[in-house]
Amino acid sequence: MTIAPNAERLPVADLGQAMQVLRDRGMRISTSRRMVLEALFGSDQPLPAEQLARGLGLELTSVYRNLEVLERLGLVRHVHLGHSAGLYALVARDEHEYLYCEHCGSVRALAPEELDPVRERIHELLGHDVRFTHFALAGTCAECADRADRADRAPARSAGHHHP
Amino acid sequence: MTIAPNAERLPVADLGQAMQVLRDRGMRISTSRRMVLEALFGSDQPLPAEQLARGLGLELTSVYRNLEVLERLGLVRHVHLGHSAGLYALVARDEHEYLYCEHCGSVRALAPEELDPVRERIHELLGHDVRFTHFALAGTCAECADRADRADRAPARSAGHHHP
DNA sequence: ATACTTGCAAATGATTTGCCAGTGT
DNA sequence: ACACTGGCAAATCATTTGCAAGTAT
């Protein structure tokens, strides 16, 4: 229940440092665990557990268990785009927040500062500290909004649906 | 794949109007469907399907199927607070967006306008139209932020974790 | 030697699907 | 009558758990 004791903002820039964190916390460095870590250090985007398991030839269960440990130590995190499976990444490699378009499925990664003004606005309006790191911001991207707009003002083809 | 054809912003203030929408769309008004609708009109907060089923003595499957129909017609919507089950409500009765505290689980309902400035900010910064209606905004409420703050500056009890 | 880890099977929770009998319109 | 619905069992998807056997330290 205690919230991630330490390791929160340590750099952990490479595999060696990650393994050191593991040792310090008394966790072992098994082959599968190292493989998961290497795969994450080798990817520039968050990956689903299933893809890690398939790609590394590991049992899915084991991947989940390792990700859980790494997440508990603050080395790994995961995001959800809509309802789909969690996507896992190294905290050190992916501090992005995501914009997800519910219409076309497009995903846009944002540097954390990009949403700072938004977070501040919410904090001053409501007193809450929000995080967009666990669930992506969902909505409609500019392109889809345009498309909908165009379709809307086009001559109604089927049963009419007009703005009043 | 087409997005909710019409009924999007009709009032639908009572059971009668909801039933009319169903008729207009060629859907039947079975006993279970009416019961689900009545239960939703009778509640001032979003409910999980399971609670509807239990409360009405209906098969869970049937409740889900009815909610799906009602949602497709734009009469009902659902929200998720974190990972938990969807909470269903009449669009006409609940246009709130939610703030969810991941630490204490508290939920705060917001009138849609309360987040309008936030939505505008995001739109001008990033061009996206975001909705906070499907996934609640997650983060830390003012109380929990305070508590964490206090604990943080209190004399470290166990293994020390200090700000650098 | 002693935990921590794995593999594999089985359980979980939320939601969906198949299928056939039942019923609104 | 006919298409839409309900009941019930079984499937799905992502993730977790139990337990015996394996292995890092």
Short mmCIF file of C-alpha atoms (C1' of nucleotides) in Angstrom, two decimals:
data_model
loop_
_atom_site.label_atom_id
_atom_site.label_comp_id
_atom_site.label_asym_id
_atom_site.label_seq_id
_atom_site.Cartn_x
_atom_site.Cartn_y
_atom_site.Cartn_z
CA MET A 1 0.00 0.00 0.00
CA THR A 2 2.97 2.31 0.53
CA ILE A 3 3.64 4.32 -2.58
CA ALA A 4 6.88 3.43 -4.43
CA PRO A 5 9.40 4.00 -1.61
CA ASN A 6 12.35 5.24 -3.64
CA ALA A 7 13.95 4.90 -7.07
CA GLU A 8 11.24 7.33 -8.12
CA ARG A 9 13.41 9.85 -9.85
CA LEU A 10 16.75 8.14 -10.17
CA PRO A 11 18.02 8.18 -13.73
CA VAL A 12 18.39 4.43 -14.40
CA ALA A 13 19.71 5.12 -17.85
CA ASP A 14 20.91 1.65 -18.72
CA LEU A 15 20.59 -2.04 -18.04
CA GLY A 16 23.42 -2.01 -15.52
CA GLN A 17 21.74 0.57 -13.34
CA ALA A 18 18.43 -1.22 -13.57
CA MET A 19 20.08 -4.43 -12.42
CA GLN A 20 21.69 -2.57 -9.57
CA VAL A 21 18.30 -1.38 -8.41
CA LEU A 22 17.11 -4.95 -8.48
CA ARG A 23 20.07 -6.16 -6.42
CA ASP A 24 19.64 -3.35 -3.91
CA ARG A 25 16.08 -4.42 -3.40
CA GLY A 26 17.00 -8.05 -2.98
CA MET A 27 15.41 -9.22 -6.21
CA ARG A 28 17.23 -11.70 -8.42
CA ILE A 29 18.41 -11.21 -11.91
CA SER A 30 17.04 -14.23 -13.66
CA THR A 31 17.45 -14.82 -17.35
CA SER A 32 13.84 -13.95 -18.12
CA ARG A 33 13.98 -10.82 -16.05
CA ARG A 34 17.09 -9.63 -17.81
CA MET A 35 15.51 -10.41 -21.16
CA VAL A 36 12.43 -8.37 -20.38
CA LEU A 37 14.59 -5.50 -19.24
CA GLU A 38 16.75 -5.71 -22.37
CA ALA A 39 13.71 -5.76 -24.61
CA LEU A 40 12.36 -2.67 -22.91
CA PHE A 41 15.70 -0.88 -23.16
CA GLY A 42 15.71 -1.81 -26.82
CA SER A 43 12.31 -0.36 -27.63
CA ASP A 44 11.43 3.24 -28.25
CA GLN A 45 7.77 2.69 -27.54
CA PRO A 46 5.59 1.00 -24.94
CA LEU A 47 4.87 -2.65 -25.64
CA PRO A 48 2.12 -5.05 -24.59
CA ALA A 49 3.13 -7.93 -22.34
CA GLU A 50 2.00 -10.35 -24.97
CA GLN A 51 4.41 -8.96 -27.54
CA LEU A 52 7.29 -9.20 -25.08
CA ALA A 53 6.42 -12.78 -24.29
CA ARG A 54 6.11 -13.76 -27.93
CA GLY A 55 9.24 -11.91 -28.98
CA LEU A 56 11.35 -13.36 -26.19
CA GLY A 57 9.87 -16.84 -26.17
CA LEU A 58 8.84 -16.45 -22.55
CA GLU A 59 5.74 -17.55 -20.76
CA LEU A 60 3.22 -14.71 -20.69
CA THR A 61 2.72 -15.27 -16.98
CA SER A 62 6.38 -14.80 -16.33
CA VAL A 63 6.47 -11.59 -18.31
CA TYR A 64 3.56 -10.22 -16.30
CA ARG A 65 5.21 -11.22 -13.08
CA ASN A 66 8.45 -9.55 -14.06
CA LEU A 67 6.73 -6.42 -15.23
CA GLU A 68 4.94 -6.27 -11.93
CA VAL A 69 8.21 -6.40 -10.01
CA LEU A 70 9.84 -3.81 -12.23
CA GLU A 71 6.82 -1.61 -11.90
CA ARG A 72 6.84 -1.95 -8.14
CA LEU A 73 10.46 -0.80 -8.09
CA GLY A 74 9.57 2.20 -10.19
CA LEU A 75 11.60 1.06 -13.19
CA VAL A 76 8.64 0.34 -15.44
CA ARG A 77 5.18 1.79 -15.95
CA HIS A 78 2.25 1.08 -18.24
CA VAL A 79 -0.39 3.02 -20.13
CA HIS A 80 -3.79 2.11 -21.52
CA LEU A 81 -5.07 3.50 -24.78
CA GLY A 82 -8.78 3.12 -24.40
CA HIS A 83 -9.79 -0.35 -23.26
CA SER A 84 -6.95 -2.31 -24.77
CA ALA A 85 -4.14 -4.15 -23.03
CA GLY A 86 -1.56 -2.27 -21.01
CA LEU A 87 1.54 -1.06 -22.81
CA TYR A 88 4.74 -1.29 -20.80
CA ALA A 89 7.80 0.91 -20.93
CA LEU A 90 10.81 1.90 -18.88
CA VAL A 91 10.13 4.99 -16.84
CA ALA A 92 13.53 6.25 -17.91
CA ARG A 93 12.73 5.77 -21.56
CA ASP A 94 9.16 6.89 -21.75
CA GLU A 95 7.87 9.72 -19.68
CA HIS A 96 5.33 10.59 -22.31
CA GLU A 97 1.66 11.15 -21.87
CA TYR A 98 -0.56 10.07 -24.71
CA LEU A 99 -3.37 11.46 -26.79
CA TYR A 100 -5.51 8.77 -28.27
CA CYS A 101 -8.06 9.32 -31.03
CA GLU A 102 -11.11 7.15 -30.47
CA HIS A 103 -12.12 7.46 -34.10
CA CYS A 104 -9.02 6.57 -36.06
CA GLY A 105 -6.98 5.01 -33.27
CA SER A 106 -4.06 7.37 -33.83
CA VAL A 107 -1.75 7.94 -30.89
CA ARG A 108 0.32 10.99 -30.20
CA ALA A 109 3.06 11.03 -27.58
CA LEU A 110 3.56 14.20 -25.60
CA ALA A 111 6.49 15.34 -23.54
CA PRO A 112 5.31 15.77 -19.94
CA GLU A 113 5.74 19.57 -20.06
CA GLU A 114 3.27 19.81 -22.90
CA LEU A 115 0.46 19.08 -20.51
CA ASP A 116 1.81 21.04 -17.58
CA PRO A 117 -0.37 24.07 -18.32
CA VAL A 118 -3.37 21.76 -18.41
CA ARG A 119 -2.43 20.16 -15.13
CA GLU A 120 -1.99 23.58 -13.60
CA ARG A 121 -5.34 24.75 -14.86
CA ILE A 122 -7.01 21.72 -13.35
CA HIS A 123 -5.18 22.23 -10.12
CA GLU A 124 -6.28 25.84 -9.80
CA LEU A 125 -9.85 25.06 -10.84
CA LEU A 126 -10.37 21.96 -8.77
CA GLY A 127 -7.47 21.32 -6.45
CA HIS A 128 -6.76 17.91 -7.95
CA ASP A 129 -3.36 16.79 -9.18
CA VAL A 130 -4.12 14.82 -12.29
CA ARG A 131 -1.89 12.41 -14.15
CA PHE A 132 -2.42 11.42 -17.74
CA THR A 133 0.22 8.73 -17.51
CA HIS A 134 -1.94 5.73 -16.77
CA PHE A 135 -4.90 6.31 -19.06
CA ALA A 136 -4.27 8.16 -22.28
CA LEU A 137 -6.29 11.27 -22.96
CA ALA A 138 -9.08 10.15 -25.23
CA GLY A 139 -10.93 12.17 -27.79
CA THR A 140 -10.88 13.21 -31.39
CA CYS A 141 -7.77 14.22 -33.26
CA ALA A 142 -7.74 17.30 -35.47
CA GLU A 143 -8.04 15.26 -38.67
CA CYS A 144 -11.05 13.29 -37.51
CA ALA A 145 -12.70 16.43 -36.21
CA ASP A 146 -12.26 17.99 -39.65
CA ARG A 147 -13.60 14.96 -41.41
CA ALA A 148 -16.67 14.83 -39.17
CA ASP A 149 -17.19 18.51 -39.73
CA ARG A 150 -17.03 18.17 -43.48
CA ALA A 151 -19.37 15.18 -43.51
CA ASP A 152 -21.72 17.13 -41.32
CA ARG A 153 -22.10 20.08 -43.60
CA ALA A 154 -22.24 17.91 -46.71
CA PRO A 155 -25.64 17.19 -48.36
CA ALA A 156 -27.33 14.59 -46.15
CA ARG A 157 -27.23 11.29 -48.00
CA SER A 158 -29.37 8.97 -45.87
CA ALA A 159 -31.88 9.78 -43.12
CA GLY A 160 -31.24 13.41 -42.30
CA HIS A 161 -29.51 14.40 -39.11
CA HIS A 162 -29.26 18.15 -38.88
CA HIS A 163 -28.21 20.58 -36.26
CA PRO A 164 -31.40 22.30 -35.01
CA MET B 1 -18.84 1.86 -37.32
CA THR B 2 -20.98 4.92 -37.95
CA ILE B 3 -21.08 7.17 -34.94
CA ALA B 4 -24.42 7.41 -33.12
CA PRO B 5 -26.70 8.55 -35.99
CA ASN B 6 -29.07 10.78 -34.09
CA ALA B 7 -30.76 11.16 -30.71
CA GLU B 8 -27.45 12.68 -29.68
CA ARG B 9 -28.75 15.80 -28.06
CA LEU B 10 -32.46 15.20 -27.70
CA PRO B 11 -33.66 15.82 -24.16
CA VAL B 12 -35.23 12.42 -23.34
CA ALA B 13 -36.30 13.63 -19.94
CA ASP B 14 -38.49 10.70 -18.95
CA LEU B 15 -39.29 7.07 -19.43
CA GLY B 16 -41.98 7.85 -22.00
CA GLN B 17 -39.60 9.69 -24.25
CA ALA B 18 -36.99 7.00 -23.90
CA MET B 19 -39.56 4.38 -24.94
CA GLN B 20 -40.52 6.53 -27.88
CA VAL B 21 -36.91 6.58 -29.06
CA LEU B 22 -36.86 2.81 -28.83
CA ARG B 23 -40.05 2.47 -30.87
CA ASP B 24 -38.79 4.91 -33.47
CA ARG B 25 -35.73 2.80 -33.90
CA GLY B 26 -37.70 -0.40 -34.21
CA MET B 27 -36.54 -1.84 -30.90
CA ARG B 28 -39.00 -3.54 -28.62
CA ILE B 29 -40.00 -2.60 -25.15
CA SER B 30 -39.62 -5.81 -23.27
CA THR B 31 -40.16 -6.11 -19.57
CA SER B 32 -36.46 -6.31 -18.79
CA ARG B 33 -35.64 -3.38 -20.99
CA ARG B 34 -38.25 -1.24 -19.32
CA MET B 35 -36.98 -2.33 -15.90
CA VAL B 36 -33.42 -1.34 -16.73
CA LEU B 37 -34.63 2.00 -17.99
CA GLU B 38 -36.74 2.59 -14.90
CA ALA B 39 -33.87 1.71 -12.62
CA LEU B 40 -31.64 4.18 -14.43
CA PHE B 41 -34.30 6.90 -14.29
CA GLY B 42 -34.60 6.16 -10.61
CA SER B 43 -30.92 6.58 -9.81
CA ASP B 44 -29.01 9.78 -9.31
CA GLN B 45 -25.67 8.13 -9.94
CA PRO B 46 -24.10 5.75 -12.45
CA LEU B 47 -24.51 2.08 -11.61
CA PRO B 48 -22.61 -1.06 -12.52
CA ALA B 49 -24.45 -3.60 -14.66
CA GLU B 50 -24.07 -6.13 -11.93
CA GLN B 51 -25.97 -3.98 -9.46
CA LEU B 52 -28.78 -3.45 -11.94
CA ALA B 53 -29.01 -7.17 -12.56
CA ARG B 54 -29.01 -8.04 -8.88
CA GLY B 55 -31.45 -5.29 -7.97
CA LEU B 56 -33.90 -6.17 -10.71
CA GLY B 57 -33.54 -9.93 -10.56
CA LEU B 58 -32.42 -10.03 -14.18
CA GLU B 59 -29.81 -12.07 -15.88
CA LEU B 60 -26.54 -10.12 -16.03
CA THR B 61 -26.24 -10.97 -19.71
CA SER B 62 -29.58 -9.45 -20.42
CA VAL B 63 -28.71 -6.26 -18.58
CA TYR B 64 -25.53 -5.92 -20.61
CA ARG B 65 -27.42 -6.52 -23.83
CA ASN B 66 -29.99 -3.91 -22.94
CA LEU B 67 -27.40 -1.39 -21.87
CA GLU B 68 -25.65 -1.92 -25.15
CA VAL B 69 -28.82 -1.18 -27.11
CA LEU B 70 -29.58 1.87 -25.01
CA GLU B 71 -26.03 3.07 -25.39
CA ARG B 72 -26.15 2.58 -29.15
CA LEU B 73 -29.26 4.76 -29.27
CA GLY B 74 -27.53 7.46 -27.29
CA LEU B 75 -29.79 7.10 -24.27
CA VAL B 76 -27.20 5.63 -21.96
CA ARG B 77 -23.47 6.01 -21.45
CA HIS B 78 -20.90 4.54 -19.10
CA VAL B 79 -17.78 5.71 -17.27
CA HIS B 80 -14.83 3.88 -15.79
CA LEU B 81 -13.17 4.99 -12.59
CA GLY B 82 -9.74 3.52 -12.92
CA HIS B 83 -9.84 -0.15 -13.90
CA SER B 84 -13.12 -1.09 -12.34
CA ALA B 85 -16.36 -2.11 -14.02
CA GLY B 86 -18.25 0.36 -16.16
CA LEU B 87 -20.86 2.52 -14.44
CA TYR B 88 -23.98 3.14 -16.48
CA ALA B 89 -26.23 6.16 -16.47
CA LEU B 90 -28.82 7.91 -18.62
CA VAL B 91 -27.23 10.56 -20.75
CA ALA B 92 -30.11 12.81 -19.78
CA ARG B 93 -29.48 12.26 -16.10
CA ASP B 94 -25.75 12.28 -15.90
CA GLU B 95 -23.66 14.54 -18.06
CA HIS B 96 -20.99 14.72 -15.43
CA GLU B 97 -17.32 14.13 -15.86
CA TYR B 98 -15.50 12.57 -12.95
CA LEU B 99 -12.40 13.17 -10.92
CA TYR B 100 -11.13 10.02 -9.32
CA CYS B 101 -8.51 9.90 -6.59
CA GLU B 102 -6.26 6.89 -7.04
CA HIS B 103 -5.15 7.04 -3.43
CA CYS B 104 -8.37 7.19 -1.44
CA GLY B 105 -10.81 6.21 -4.18
CA SER B 106 -12.90 9.34 -3.72
CA VAL B 107 -14.97 10.44 -6.68
CA ARG B 108 -16.03 13.94 -7.52
CA ALA B 109 -18.66 14.68 -10.15
CA LEU B 110 -18.21 17.78 -12.26
CA ALA B 111 -20.68 19.65 -14.40
CA PRO B 112 -19.44 19.58 -17.99
CA GLU B 113 -18.74 23.32 -18.02
CA GLU B 114 -16.27 22.95 -15.18
CA LEU B 115 -13.83 21.30 -17.52
CA ASP B 116 -14.56 23.47 -20.53
CA PRO B 117 -11.59 25.73 -19.89
CA VAL B 118 -9.40 22.64 -19.71
CA ARG B 119 -10.78 21.26 -22.92
CA GLU B 120 -10.21 24.62 -24.60
CA ARG B 121 -6.65 24.77 -23.36
CA ILE B 122 -5.95 21.33 -24.73
CA HIS B 123 -7.56 22.23 -28.00
CA GLU B 124 -5.45 25.32 -28.44
CA LEU B 125 -2.27 23.57 -27.35
CA LEU B 126 -2.70 20.37 -29.29
CA GLY B 127 -5.68 20.52 -31.62
CA HIS B 128 -7.35 17.54 -29.97
CA ASP B 129 -10.93 17.52 -28.74
CA VAL B 130 -10.76 15.54 -25.53
CA ARG B 131 -13.58 13.98 -23.60
CA PHE B 132 -13.36 13.03 -19.96
CA THR B 133 -16.68 11.22 -20.10
CA HIS B 134 -15.53 7.69 -20.70
CA PHE B 135 -12.51 7.48 -18.42
CA ALA B 136 -12.55 9.55 -15.28
CA LEU B 137 -9.70 11.95 -14.73
CA ALA B 138 -7.33 10.15 -12.40
CA GLY B 139 -4.96 11.65 -9.91
CA THR B 140 -4.67 12.79 -6.36
CA CYS B 141 -7.32 14.76 -4.55
CA ALA B 142 -6.41 17.79 -2.46
CA GLU B 143 -6.72 15.87 0.83
CA CYS B 144 -4.44 13.05 -0.23
CA ALA B 145 -1.92 15.51 -1.65
CA ASP B 146 -1.87 17.25 1.74
CA ARG B 147 -1.46 14.03 3.61
CA ALA B 148 1.44 12.91 1.40
CA ASP B 149 3.01 16.31 1.85
CA ARG B 150 2.77 16.16 5.59
CA ALA B 151 4.16 12.62 5.74
CA ASP B 152 6.98 13.72 3.50
CA ARG B 153 8.19 16.51 5.71
CA ALA B 154 7.67 14.52 8.88
CA PRO B 155 10.73 12.92 10.59
CA ALA B 156 11.58 9.86 8.51
CA ARG B 157 10.52 6.81 10.51
CA SER B 158 11.93 3.89 8.49
CA ALA B 159 14.58 3.84 5.76
CA GLY B 160 15.07 7.46 4.87
CA HIS B 161 13.83 8.84 1.59
CA HIS B 162 14.66 12.50 1.30
CA HIS B 163 14.37 15.09 -1.37
CA PRO B 164 17.89 15.70 -2.69
"C1'" DA C 1 20.41 -23.60 2.02
"C1'" DT C 2 17.10 -20.28 1.34
"C1'" DA C 3 14.41 -17.38 -0.80
"C1'" DC C 4 13.08 -15.78 -5.11
"C1'" DT C 5 11.47 -17.53 -9.88
"C1'" DT C 6 9.57 -20.28 -13.37
"C1'" DG C 7 6.25 -23.18 -15.89
"C1'" DC C 8 1.87 -24.74 -16.44
"C1'" DA C 9 -2.82 -25.10 -15.17
"C1'" DA C 10 -6.52 -22.99 -13.42
"C1'" DA C 11 -8.96 -18.95 -11.54
"C1'" DT C 12 -10.45 -14.08 -11.99
"C1'" DG C 13 -13.52 -10.20 -13.42
"C1'" DA C 14 -15.86 -7.83 -16.89
"C1'" DT C 15 -18.10 -8.37 -20.83
"C1'" DT C 16 -19.54 -10.93 -25.06
"C1'" DT C 17 -21.45 -14.72 -27.89
"C1'" DG C 18 -24.10 -18.82 -29.44
"C1'" DC C 19 -28.17 -21.00 -29.56
"C1'" DC C 20 -32.75 -22.02 -28.97
"C1'" DA C 21 -36.99 -21.10 -26.80
"C1'" DG C 22 -40.07 -17.14 -25.79
"C1'" DT C 23 -42.60 -12.86 -26.94
"C1'" DG C 24 -43.58 -7.97 -28.51
"C1'" DT C 25 -45.73 -5.73 -32.57
"C1'" DA D 1 -45.71 -14.65 -38.56
"C1'" DC D 2 -41.23 -12.53 -37.85
"C1'" DA D 3 -37.79 -10.20 -35.91
"C1'" DC D 4 -36.37 -8.89 -31.77
"C1'" DT D 5 -35.36 -10.76 -26.82
"C1'" DG D 6 -34.46 -13.64 -22.76
"C1'" DG D 7 -32.19 -17.51 -20.36
"C1'" DC D 8 -28.22 -20.14 -19.74
"C1'" DA D 9 -23.91 -22.10 -20.88
"C1'" DA D 10 -19.73 -21.26 -22.73
"C1'" DA D 11 -16.25 -18.22 -24.78
"C1'" DT D 12 -13.28 -14.09 -24.67
"C1'" DC D 13 -9.46 -10.94 -23.13
"C1'" DA D 14 -6.20 -9.22 -20.01
"C1'" DT D 15 -4.30 -10.33 -15.94
"C1'" DT D 16 -3.63 -12.96 -11.60
"C1'" DT D 17 -2.92 -16.94 -8.61
"C1'" DG D 18 -1.61 -21.71 -6.85
"C1'" DC D 19 1.73 -24.94 -6.48
"C1'" DA D 20 5.46 -27.91 -7.31
"C1'" DA D 21 10.03 -27.85 -9.39
"C1'" DG D 22 14.13 -24.95 -10.62
"C1'" DT D 23 17.85 -21.59 -9.68
"C1'" DA D 24 20.23 -17.21 -8.27
"C1'" DT D 25 22.85 -15.67 -4.39
#
